[in-house]
Short mmCIF file of C-alpha atoms in Angstrom, two decimals:
data_model
loop_
_atom_site.label_atom_id
_atom_site.label_comp_id
_atom_site.label_asym_id
_atom_site.label_seq_id
_atom_site.Cartn_x
_atom_site.Cartn_y
_atom_site.Cartn_z
CA MET A 3 1.35 -21.79 -20.14
CA GLU A 4 -2.43 -22.51 -20.69
CA TYR A 5 -6.03 -20.80 -20.37
CA ARG A 6 -8.01 -24.51 -19.91
CA GLY A 7 -12.52 -23.64 -19.85
CA VAL A 8 -11.57 -20.77 -17.27
CA THR A 9 -14.68 -18.55 -16.09
CA LYS A 10 -15.02 -15.48 -14.50
CA SER A 11 -17.54 -13.69 -12.91
CA PHE A 12 -18.01 -10.72 -10.81
CA GLY A 13 -20.77 -10.76 -8.58
CA ASP A 14 -23.07 -11.95 -11.31
CA LEU A 15 -21.78 -10.69 -13.74
CA GLU A 16 -19.76 -13.01 -16.02
CA VAL A 17 -16.83 -11.20 -17.89
CA ILE A 18 -15.10 -14.71 -19.15
CA LYS A 19 -17.22 -17.69 -20.62
CA GLY A 20 -15.24 -20.15 -21.39
CA ILE A 21 -11.44 -19.41 -22.35
CA ASP A 22 -9.33 -22.26 -24.06
CA LEU A 23 -5.92 -20.72 -24.70
CA ARG A 24 -2.38 -21.25 -25.32
CA LEU A 25 0.70 -19.60 -24.81
CA HIS A 26 3.97 -21.01 -25.96
CA ALA A 27 8.04 -19.95 -24.80
CA GLY A 28 8.18 -16.48 -26.01
CA GLU A 29 5.16 -16.84 -28.14
CA LYS A 30 4.19 -12.66 -29.10
CA LEU A 31 0.35 -12.66 -27.70
CA ALA A 32 -1.96 -9.57 -29.41
CA PHE A 33 -5.06 -9.91 -27.65
CA ILE A 34 -7.98 -7.25 -29.44
CA GLY A 35 -11.15 -6.80 -29.06
CA PRO A 36 -14.04 -3.94 -27.99
CA SER A 37 -13.91 -2.21 -24.08
CA GLY A 38 -15.92 -4.96 -21.84
CA SER A 39 -15.23 -8.82 -23.87
CA GLY A 40 -13.13 -9.32 -20.95
CA LYS A 41 -8.92 -9.35 -22.00
CA THR A 42 -7.78 -7.49 -19.29
CA THR A 43 -9.10 -10.25 -16.79
CA LEU A 44 -7.66 -12.69 -18.92
CA GLY A 45 -3.77 -11.10 -18.24
CA ARG A 46 -4.90 -9.66 -14.03
CA MET A 47 -5.56 -14.01 -14.20
CA LEU A 48 -2.80 -14.82 -14.94
CA MET A 49 -0.15 -11.56 -13.07
CA THR A 50 -2.38 -13.72 -10.20
CA LEU A 51 -4.99 -10.53 -9.24
CA GLU A 52 -8.16 -11.64 -10.15
CA GLN A 53 -9.10 -16.19 -9.11
CA PRO A 54 -10.96 -17.49 -11.97
CA THR A 55 -13.76 -18.36 -11.37
CA THR A 56 -14.11 -22.30 -12.58
CA GLY A 57 -10.91 -24.16 -14.98
CA THR A 58 -7.22 -23.87 -14.65
CA LEU A 59 -4.68 -21.37 -15.46
CA THR A 60 -1.23 -23.20 -15.71
CA ILE A 61 1.99 -22.50 -16.44
CA ASP A 62 4.46 -25.20 -17.75
CA ASN A 63 2.32 -27.78 -16.61
CA GLU A 64 1.82 -26.04 -12.76
CA PRO A 65 -1.44 -24.78 -11.87
CA ILE A 66 -1.68 -21.34 -11.22
CA TRP A 67 -4.63 -21.51 -8.74
CA GLN A 68 -3.64 -25.40 -6.98
CA MET A 69 -0.99 -26.64 -5.15
CA LYS A 70 -0.48 -29.85 -4.06
CA ASP A 71 -0.29 -31.11 -0.16
CA LYS A 72 2.11 -33.70 1.54
CA ARG A 73 -0.44 -36.42 1.08
CA GLY A 74 -0.76 -35.18 -3.00
CA ASN A 75 -4.45 -34.09 -3.09
CA TRP A 76 -5.14 -30.21 -4.51
CA LYS A 77 -5.82 -28.09 -2.01
CA ALA A 78 -6.08 -23.79 -2.62
CA ALA A 79 -2.21 -22.10 -3.77
CA ASN A 80 -1.27 -20.57 -0.83
CA GLU A 81 0.95 -17.13 -1.21
CA ALA A 82 3.92 -18.72 -1.91
CA HIS A 83 2.82 -21.32 -3.93
CA LEU A 84 1.36 -17.86 -6.29
CA ARG A 85 5.09 -16.08 -5.80
CA SER A 86 6.83 -18.87 -6.78
CA ILE A 87 4.18 -18.01 -9.51
CA ARG A 88 4.95 -15.57 -9.66
CA GLU A 89 8.39 -15.36 -10.20
CA LYS A 90 7.55 -16.45 -14.48
CA VAL A 91 5.47 -14.18 -14.98
CA GLY A 92 5.62 -9.97 -15.30
CA MET A 93 2.49 -6.91 -16.11
CA VAL A 94 2.57 -3.81 -17.88
CA PHE A 95 -0.27 -1.56 -16.18
CA GLN A 96 -2.44 1.10 -17.77
CA HIS A 97 -2.02 3.58 -15.78
CA PHE A 98 2.70 3.04 -15.31
CA ASN A 99 1.55 2.36 -11.00
CA LEU A 100 5.82 3.78 -10.58
CA PHE A 101 5.97 4.30 -6.95
CA PRO A 102 5.68 8.01 -7.02
CA HIS A 103 7.67 7.92 -4.05
CA LEU A 104 10.89 6.66 -5.38
CA THR A 105 13.61 7.33 -8.03
CA VAL A 106 13.25 5.61 -11.00
CA GLU A 107 16.85 4.24 -10.28
CA ARG A 108 14.49 3.05 -7.37
CA ASN A 109 11.67 1.85 -8.49
CA VAL A 110 13.49 -0.54 -11.59
CA THR A 111 16.16 -2.16 -8.48
CA LEU A 112 13.45 -2.44 -5.81
CA ALA A 113 12.74 -6.35 -7.23
CA LEU A 114 15.84 -6.95 -7.81
CA THR A 115 17.40 -6.71 -4.51
CA SER A 116 14.17 -7.88 -2.70
CA VAL A 117 12.93 -10.34 -4.29
CA LEU A 118 15.89 -11.92 -7.04
CA ASN A 119 18.49 -10.95 -3.48
CA LEU A 120 20.57 -9.55 -6.29
CA SER A 121 23.98 -7.29 -4.61
CA LYS A 122 23.39 -3.48 -4.83
CA GLU A 123 25.77 -3.16 -7.78
CA GLU A 124 24.27 -6.26 -10.01
CA ALA A 125 20.57 -4.53 -9.50
CA ILE A 126 22.58 -1.78 -10.71
CA GLY A 127 24.03 -2.58 -13.27
CA ARG A 128 21.10 -4.85 -14.72
CA ALA A 129 19.07 -2.06 -14.04
CA GLU A 130 20.98 0.29 -16.47
CA SER A 131 21.43 -1.87 -19.13
CA MET A 132 17.82 -2.04 -18.87
CA LEU A 133 16.71 1.80 -18.67
CA GLU A 134 18.88 2.04 -21.74
CA LYS A 135 16.85 -0.34 -23.35
CA VAL A 136 13.77 2.09 -23.76
CA GLY A 137 15.86 4.72 -23.68
CA LEU A 138 15.83 6.87 -20.05
CA LEU A 139 19.26 6.39 -18.20
CA ASP A 140 19.44 9.91 -18.15
CA LYS A 141 16.34 9.93 -15.70
CA LEU A 142 17.63 7.10 -13.03
CA ARG A 143 17.64 10.12 -10.61
CA ASN A 144 14.30 11.22 -10.97
CA TYR A 145 10.94 10.47 -9.49
CA PRO A 146 8.61 9.19 -11.76
CA SER A 147 6.49 12.73 -11.02
CA GLN A 148 9.01 14.05 -13.30
CA LEU A 149 8.31 12.12 -16.49
CA SER A 150 6.06 12.05 -19.35
CA GLY A 151 3.73 10.08 -18.77
CA GLY A 152 5.60 7.72 -22.56
CA GLN A 153 8.49 8.31 -20.32
CA LYS A 154 6.72 6.40 -16.95
CA GLN A 155 5.33 3.26 -19.31
CA ARG A 156 9.02 3.58 -20.43
CA VAL A 157 9.79 2.89 -16.84
CA ALA A 158 7.20 0.81 -15.96
CA ILE A 159 8.38 -1.89 -18.88
CA ALA A 160 12.10 -1.83 -17.43
CA ARG A 161 10.80 -2.75 -14.23
CA ALA A 162 8.36 -5.64 -15.97
CA LEU A 163 10.81 -7.13 -18.02
CA VAL A 164 14.04 -6.27 -15.81
CA MET A 165 12.86 -9.57 -13.72
CA ARG A 166 13.72 -11.64 -16.69
CA PRO A 167 10.15 -12.63 -16.66
CA LYS A 168 8.57 -15.87 -18.19
CA VAL A 169 5.78 -13.93 -19.76
CA VAL A 170 4.40 -10.64 -19.90
CA VAL A 171 1.49 -8.77 -19.64
CA PHE A 172 1.00 -5.74 -21.38
CA ASP A 173 -2.28 -4.32 -20.30
CA GLU A 174 -3.20 -1.64 -22.48
CA VAL A 175 -0.43 0.11 -22.19
CA THR A 176 -0.93 3.17 -24.11
CA SER A 177 -4.08 3.64 -23.44
CA ALA A 178 -4.06 6.10 -20.69
CA LEU A 179 -1.51 8.13 -23.20
CA ASP A 180 -1.78 11.14 -24.99
CA PRO A 181 -1.30 10.51 -28.91
CA GLU A 182 1.54 11.96 -29.72
CA LEU A 183 3.43 9.73 -27.00
CA VAL A 184 2.09 6.90 -28.10
CA GLY A 185 4.95 5.85 -30.87
CA GLU A 186 7.58 5.97 -28.16
CA VAL A 187 6.06 3.33 -25.85
CA LEU A 188 5.05 0.87 -28.75
CA ALA A 189 8.23 1.09 -30.43
CA VAL A 190 10.77 0.13 -27.18
CA ILE A 191 7.73 -2.59 -26.34
CA LYS A 192 8.09 -3.61 -30.77
CA GLU A 193 12.33 -2.96 -29.86
CA ILE A 194 11.69 -5.89 -27.62
CA ALA A 195 9.75 -8.27 -28.32
CA LYS A 196 12.29 -9.13 -31.60
CA GLU A 197 15.17 -9.66 -29.16
CA GLY A 198 13.03 -11.31 -27.12
CA GLU A 199 12.86 -14.87 -25.58
CA THR A 200 10.08 -13.26 -23.28
CA ALA A 201 6.44 -14.13 -24.40
CA MET A 202 4.75 -10.86 -24.41
CA MET A 203 0.47 -11.03 -24.56
CA LEU A 204 -0.95 -7.63 -25.54
CA ILE A 205 -3.37 -6.97 -24.59
CA THR A 206 -4.18 -3.51 -27.27
CA HIS A 207 -6.54 -1.36 -29.17
CA GLU A 208 -3.61 -0.69 -31.35
CA MET A 209 -4.32 -2.86 -34.64
CA ASP A 210 -1.29 -1.52 -37.09
CA PHE A 211 1.12 -2.87 -33.68
CA ALA A 212 -0.64 -5.91 -33.11
CA ARG A 213 0.20 -6.87 -37.12
CA GLU A 214 3.72 -5.69 -36.98
CA VAL A 215 4.64 -7.68 -32.81
CA ALA A 216 2.32 -10.49 -32.65
CA ASP A 217 2.56 -14.15 -34.16
CA ARG A 218 -0.56 -14.53 -33.78
CA VAL A 219 -3.69 -12.35 -32.79
CA ILE A 220 -6.44 -13.05 -31.17
CA PHE A 221 -10.09 -11.95 -31.26
CA GLY A 222 -12.66 -11.80 -28.25
CA ALA A 223 -15.75 -10.67 -27.81
CA GLU A 224 -18.09 -10.47 -25.02
CA GLY A 225 -15.90 -13.49 -22.54
CA LEU A 226 -14.93 -15.38 -25.59
CA ILE A 227 -12.54 -16.07 -28.76
CA VAL A 228 -14.54 -15.25 -31.75
CA GLU A 229 -10.99 -16.01 -34.09
CA GLU A 230 -8.10 -16.27 -33.90
CA GLY A 231 -4.70 -15.96 -36.42
CA THR A 232 -1.39 -14.76 -37.78
CA PRO A 233 -2.05 -11.47 -37.63
CA GLU A 234 -2.37 -11.70 -42.05
CA ASP A 235 -5.13 -14.42 -41.41
CA ILE A 236 -7.14 -11.96 -38.67
CA PHE A 237 -6.74 -8.67 -40.68
CA GLU A 238 -6.38 -9.27 -44.46
CA ARG A 239 -9.42 -12.47 -44.34
CA PRO A 240 -11.55 -12.14 -40.99
CA GLN A 241 -13.66 -14.51 -41.04
CA SER A 242 -16.64 -14.28 -38.72
CA GLU A 243 -19.46 -10.99 -39.11
CA ARG A 244 -18.00 -10.18 -35.72
CA LEU A 245 -14.99 -8.95 -36.75
CA ARG A 246 -15.35 -7.84 -39.61
CA THR A 247 -17.55 -4.94 -38.38
CA PHE A 248 -15.04 -4.48 -35.24
CA LEU A 249 -12.13 -3.58 -37.80
CA SER A 250 -14.52 -1.57 -40.05
CA ARG A 251 -14.72 0.39 -37.31
CA LEU A 252 -11.77 1.02 -36.08
CA MET B 30 -7.57 37.48 45.69
CA TRP B 31 -4.81 36.60 42.81
CA SER B 32 -1.93 37.36 44.70
CA TRP B 33 0.96 37.84 41.51
CA ASP B 34 4.53 36.62 44.94
CA TYR B 35 2.19 33.31 45.10
CA ALA B 36 1.27 32.78 41.14
CA MET B 37 5.26 33.72 39.94
CA ASP B 38 6.37 31.41 43.40
CA VAL B 39 3.53 28.30 42.53
CA SER B 40 4.88 28.82 38.29
CA VAL B 41 8.13 27.61 39.20
CA ILE B 42 6.72 24.53 41.11
CA LEU B 43 4.50 23.55 38.07
CA LEU B 44 6.93 24.13 35.58
CA ARG B 45 9.01 21.91 37.37
CA ALA B 46 6.52 18.69 37.17
CA LEU B 47 6.04 20.03 33.35
CA PRO B 48 8.56 17.08 31.78
CA ALA B 49 7.13 14.37 33.80
CA ALA B 50 3.32 15.21 31.60
CA LEU B 51 5.41 15.46 28.56
CA LEU B 52 7.60 12.14 28.53
CA ALA B 53 4.19 10.39 29.97
CA ALA B 54 2.57 12.03 26.10
CA ALA B 55 5.96 12.09 24.36
CA CYS B 56 5.91 7.25 26.14
CA GLY B 57 1.36 6.86 25.35
CA PHE B 58 2.44 8.49 22.23
CA VAL B 59 4.86 6.10 20.38
CA ILE B 60 3.32 3.52 21.96
CA ALA B 61 -0.10 4.77 20.32
CA SER B 62 1.67 5.23 17.30
CA THR B 63 2.80 1.50 17.24
CA VAL B 64 0.19 -0.25 18.46
CA GLY B 65 -1.64 1.72 16.32
CA LEU B 66 -0.21 0.54 13.29
CA LEU B 67 -0.10 -3.59 14.46
CA ILE B 68 -4.02 -2.48 14.73
CA ALA B 69 -4.42 -1.00 10.88
CA ALA B 70 -1.99 -3.77 9.79
CA LEU B 71 -4.71 -6.20 10.90
CA ILE B 72 -7.79 -4.61 10.12
CA ARG B 73 -6.56 -5.41 7.29
CA SER B 74 -4.76 -9.90 7.16
CA ARG B 75 -6.01 -11.43 5.04
CA PHE B 76 -7.84 -13.79 7.88
CA ALA B 77 -11.24 -12.63 9.12
CA SER B 78 -10.26 -13.87 12.28
CA VAL B 79 -7.46 -12.07 12.45
CA ARG B 80 -9.53 -9.08 11.43
CA ARG B 81 -12.26 -9.67 13.61
CA VAL B 82 -10.43 -10.11 15.97
CA ALA B 83 -7.97 -6.94 16.12
CA SER B 84 -11.41 -4.72 15.34
CA SER B 85 -13.20 -5.88 18.20
CA VAL B 86 -10.56 -5.36 19.85
CA ALA B 87 -10.03 -1.79 18.81
CA HIS B 88 -13.47 -1.44 19.63
CA PHE B 89 -13.36 -2.56 22.63
CA ILE B 90 -11.01 -0.55 24.04
CA ARG B 91 -12.57 2.75 22.84
CA SER B 92 -15.39 2.50 24.07
CA THR B 93 -14.43 2.41 27.08
CA PRO B 94 -13.80 5.50 29.72
CA LEU B 95 -9.91 6.29 29.43
CA LEU B 96 -10.54 6.35 33.39
CA VAL B 97 -11.47 2.46 33.52
CA GLN B 98 -9.11 1.10 31.72
CA LEU B 99 -6.11 3.21 34.43
CA PHE B 100 -7.52 1.91 36.91
CA PHE B 101 -8.03 -1.87 35.84
CA LEU B 102 -3.99 -1.08 34.32
CA TYR B 103 -3.34 -0.04 38.11
CA TYR B 104 -5.37 -1.62 40.28
CA SER B 105 -7.11 -4.76 39.37
CA LEU B 106 -4.28 -6.19 36.85
CA PRO B 107 -1.59 -6.74 39.35
CA MET B 108 -4.31 -8.96 41.24
CA LEU B 109 -5.41 -10.86 37.95
CA VAL B 110 -1.24 -11.39 37.45
CA PRO B 111 2.03 -11.14 38.65
CA VAL B 112 3.10 -8.36 37.44
CA SER B 113 3.75 -3.98 38.77
CA MET B 114 3.37 -1.43 36.26
CA THR B 115 4.54 2.46 38.14
CA ALA B 116 2.04 5.09 37.25
CA PHE B 117 3.76 6.13 34.76
CA TRP B 118 4.16 3.16 33.08
CA THR B 119 0.38 2.34 33.56
CA GLY B 120 -0.31 6.19 33.19
CA ALA B 121 1.78 5.69 29.20
CA ILE B 122 0.69 2.10 28.91
CA GLY B 123 -2.58 2.85 29.11
CA LEU B 124 -3.45 6.25 27.15
CA GLY B 125 -1.36 4.52 24.22
CA LEU B 126 -3.06 1.49 24.10
CA HIS B 127 -6.31 3.63 24.38
CA TYR B 128 -5.10 6.89 21.41
CA SER B 129 -4.08 3.36 19.18
CA THR B 130 -7.53 2.64 18.31
CA TYR B 131 -7.58 6.17 17.44
CA MET B 132 -4.71 6.29 15.37
CA SER B 133 -5.35 3.25 13.94
CA GLU B 134 -8.48 4.78 11.90
CA VAL B 135 -5.27 7.18 11.37
CA TYR B 136 -3.13 5.35 9.68
CA ARG B 137 -6.14 3.41 7.94
CA SER B 138 -7.85 6.66 6.30
CA GLY B 139 -3.90 6.97 4.34
CA ILE B 140 -3.77 3.52 3.83
CA ASP B 141 -7.28 3.52 1.94
CA ALA B 142 -6.48 7.01 -0.02
CA LEU B 143 -3.03 4.88 -1.36
CA PRO B 144 -4.36 3.86 -5.50
CA LYS B 145 -5.30 -0.26 -5.50
CA GLY B 146 -2.96 -0.08 -8.70
CA GLN B 147 0.09 0.56 -5.95
CA TRP B 148 -1.03 -3.16 -4.24
CA GLU B 149 -1.16 -4.03 -8.01
CA ALA B 150 2.33 -3.26 -8.71
CA ALA B 151 3.76 -4.42 -5.80
CA THR B 152 1.71 -7.85 -6.08
CA ALA B 153 3.45 -8.30 -9.75
CA LEU B 154 6.94 -7.16 -8.71
CA ASN B 155 7.00 -10.40 -6.64
CA LEU B 156 7.00 -8.20 -3.64
CA SER B 157 7.20 -10.52 -0.31
CA LYS B 158 4.01 -8.42 2.16
CA ARG B 159 6.58 -6.99 4.49
CA ARG B 160 8.16 -5.31 1.43
CA THR B 161 5.67 -4.11 0.09
CA TRP B 162 4.13 -2.69 3.67
CA PHE B 163 7.30 -1.17 4.48
CA SER B 164 8.38 -0.02 0.69
CA ILE B 165 5.43 0.89 -0.81
CA VAL B 166 2.32 1.33 1.23
CA LEU B 167 3.96 3.37 4.76
CA PRO B 168 6.07 5.23 2.96
CA GLN B 169 3.14 6.79 0.72
CA ALA B 170 0.16 6.09 3.95
CA ILE B 171 2.31 8.44 6.46
CA PRO B 172 3.16 11.75 5.44
CA PRO B 173 -0.35 12.72 4.74
CA VAL B 174 -2.07 11.24 7.94
CA LEU B 175 1.54 13.45 9.44
CA PRO B 176 -0.56 16.38 10.66
CA ILE B 177 -3.30 14.75 12.25
CA MET B 178 -0.88 12.23 13.91
CA GLY B 179 0.45 15.60 14.90
CA ASN B 180 -2.86 16.83 16.59
CA TYR B 181 -3.50 13.42 18.22
CA LEU B 182 0.13 14.35 20.33
CA ILE B 183 -1.78 16.93 21.59
CA VAL B 184 -5.01 15.56 22.54
CA ILE B 185 -2.43 12.90 24.66
CA PHE B 186 -0.85 15.25 26.56
CA LYS B 187 -4.31 17.10 27.24
CA GLU B 188 -4.86 13.74 29.05
CA THR B 189 -1.54 13.51 30.95
CA PRO B 190 -4.52 15.59 34.10
CA THR B 191 -6.64 12.07 34.20
CA LEU B 192 -3.29 9.89 34.88
CA SER B 193 -3.48 12.12 38.26
CA ALA B 194 -6.01 9.50 39.30
CA ILE B 195 -3.40 6.68 39.64
CA THR B 196 -1.07 8.79 41.66
CA TYR B 197 0.40 9.92 38.91
CA VAL B 198 2.75 13.38 39.55
CA GLU B 199 1.84 15.33 36.25
CA LEU B 200 0.77 19.10 36.65
CA LEU B 201 -2.58 18.32 37.78
CA LEU B 202 -1.64 17.02 40.67
CA ARG B 203 0.54 19.33 41.50
CA ALA B 204 -1.30 22.07 41.16
CA LYS B 205 -3.83 19.48 43.60
CA ASN B 206 -0.83 19.11 46.07
CA GLU B 207 -0.29 23.02 45.95
CA ALA B 208 -3.91 23.90 47.07
CA SER B 209 -4.15 21.21 49.60
CA VAL B 210 -0.64 23.32 51.05
CA THR B 211 -1.66 26.47 50.86
CA TYR B 212 -4.92 26.78 50.60
CA ARG B 213 -5.17 29.15 47.46
CA VAL B 214 -7.18 27.15 44.67
CA PHE B 215 -6.65 30.52 42.32
CA GLU B 216 -3.43 30.43 40.95
CA PRO B 217 -2.52 26.80 40.90
CA PHE B 218 -5.44 25.72 38.61
CA THR B 219 -5.39 29.04 36.55
CA ILE B 220 -1.68 28.57 36.19
CA VAL B 221 -1.57 24.77 35.13
CA GLY B 222 -5.05 25.80 32.23
CA ILE B 223 -2.29 28.58 31.86
CA ILE B 224 0.62 25.92 31.07
CA PHE B 225 -1.86 23.65 28.82
CA ILE B 226 -2.87 26.53 26.38
CA VAL B 227 0.99 27.71 25.65
CA CYS B 228 2.17 23.81 25.15
CA SER B 229 -1.01 23.36 23.11
CA LEU B 230 -1.14 26.30 20.91
CA MET B 231 3.37 25.17 20.77
CA MET B 232 2.94 22.17 19.28
CA SER B 233 0.31 23.62 16.63
CA LEU B 234 2.80 25.52 15.36
CA LEU B 235 4.52 22.74 14.65
CA VAL B 236 1.65 20.74 13.48
CA ALA B 237 1.42 23.71 11.07
CA ARG B 238 5.14 23.05 9.70
CA LEU B 239 4.19 19.18 9.27
CA GLU B 240 1.32 19.71 7.66
CA LYS B 241 2.88 22.29 5.47
CA ARG B 242 6.42 20.54 4.69
CA TRP B 243 4.05 17.51 4.18
CA GLY B 244 0.72 18.38 3.21
CA ARG B 245 1.00 17.83 -0.56
CA ARG B 246 3.19 15.23 -2.94
CA PRO B 247 3.25 14.08 -6.06
CA SER B 248 1.15 11.77 -7.42
CA ALA B 249 2.37 9.05 -10.07
#
């Protein structure tokens, strides 16, 4: 996955001012930085929820927002192309976005049966083993409203991972949680990171978590990448004044 | 002036026309609900041209009187195209089309109330547009607006006397026919009014129960 000269403006406001970034298969990348630095927008672009204003985003060397027509000329991606891209990407949202009218089981199996066309039995089997991994097998028949915030987020993680995407965007997944519920969600992500071939883009404010899970940490501010490196580089030997100030304020 | 004997007799006659009125209202309601949903979906289309056409058509239908539309469907349309519909179907379709434009607004309010995150989660799961509408959007958008839809059923029912203008024998036309035979105008029209009050009241009780059942829904 690669960002090449990506910018994004909302009206007059330029949120992303030019990002070049590569993410390798299976790599765990943590994105830290002050609010408003455009971290979330970067993740949303990968999930096809936002379109870059300029620059290109590719997955497996295939541009997300462009496609070739029959004559081989580039043109804007259509829905079918975007859907083929989305097969490779998953996302966990800050506010869970579970479907409140469906049970936990149906939340997790819906896309398995209707997008991947699995049989009901296969889908339930995959959902159950995924829910077991996040420790919520006993909540299959419950509705999201009957769960705590931490449990909801774990269901959302299961819902995204059960599709076996190549990369999952975790967009500040603990920011909306009560402090005492943060631990259980992070523990689940760590667990999955350990075993996983799934690449992760972890947009987070949890520094200890980023340090522990990530292969590489990116510090961004005001729409630009300020510094990047291994967790040790970033947290032990920050180079820029910007990053030092940011870390000292935590 | 008021004869109880005649009132009883004419009540029986008028009540026999009630099913015709109810049936027209029911068919009109089904058409309005279906077409209304279609308009609501088209107004949210990805294509600007589709959105424009859908909202202009809806605006046009809403801005012309139902009576004019009924006359056009019943008398003018058969001159343009070789279709001839019975008064009943003309009435049901006329009522349905007219109120579909209002019903689309009802659906719209339900759809707009859905958090943006629900659409985004559907996108993130790679659900098709159709699947998103039928499994995610509508099951959440419709229950809260069912009571408002119920109110439109009552409105449509109260509008059925308009169909008398295209010779559909519902309550009002039956009463008029009676009056023209007996020359007694007081009882038939009063009783038509009473029948409407009673039916409307019963329907609103039903709607109130719907509201209780569906009014409050759990949130995410």
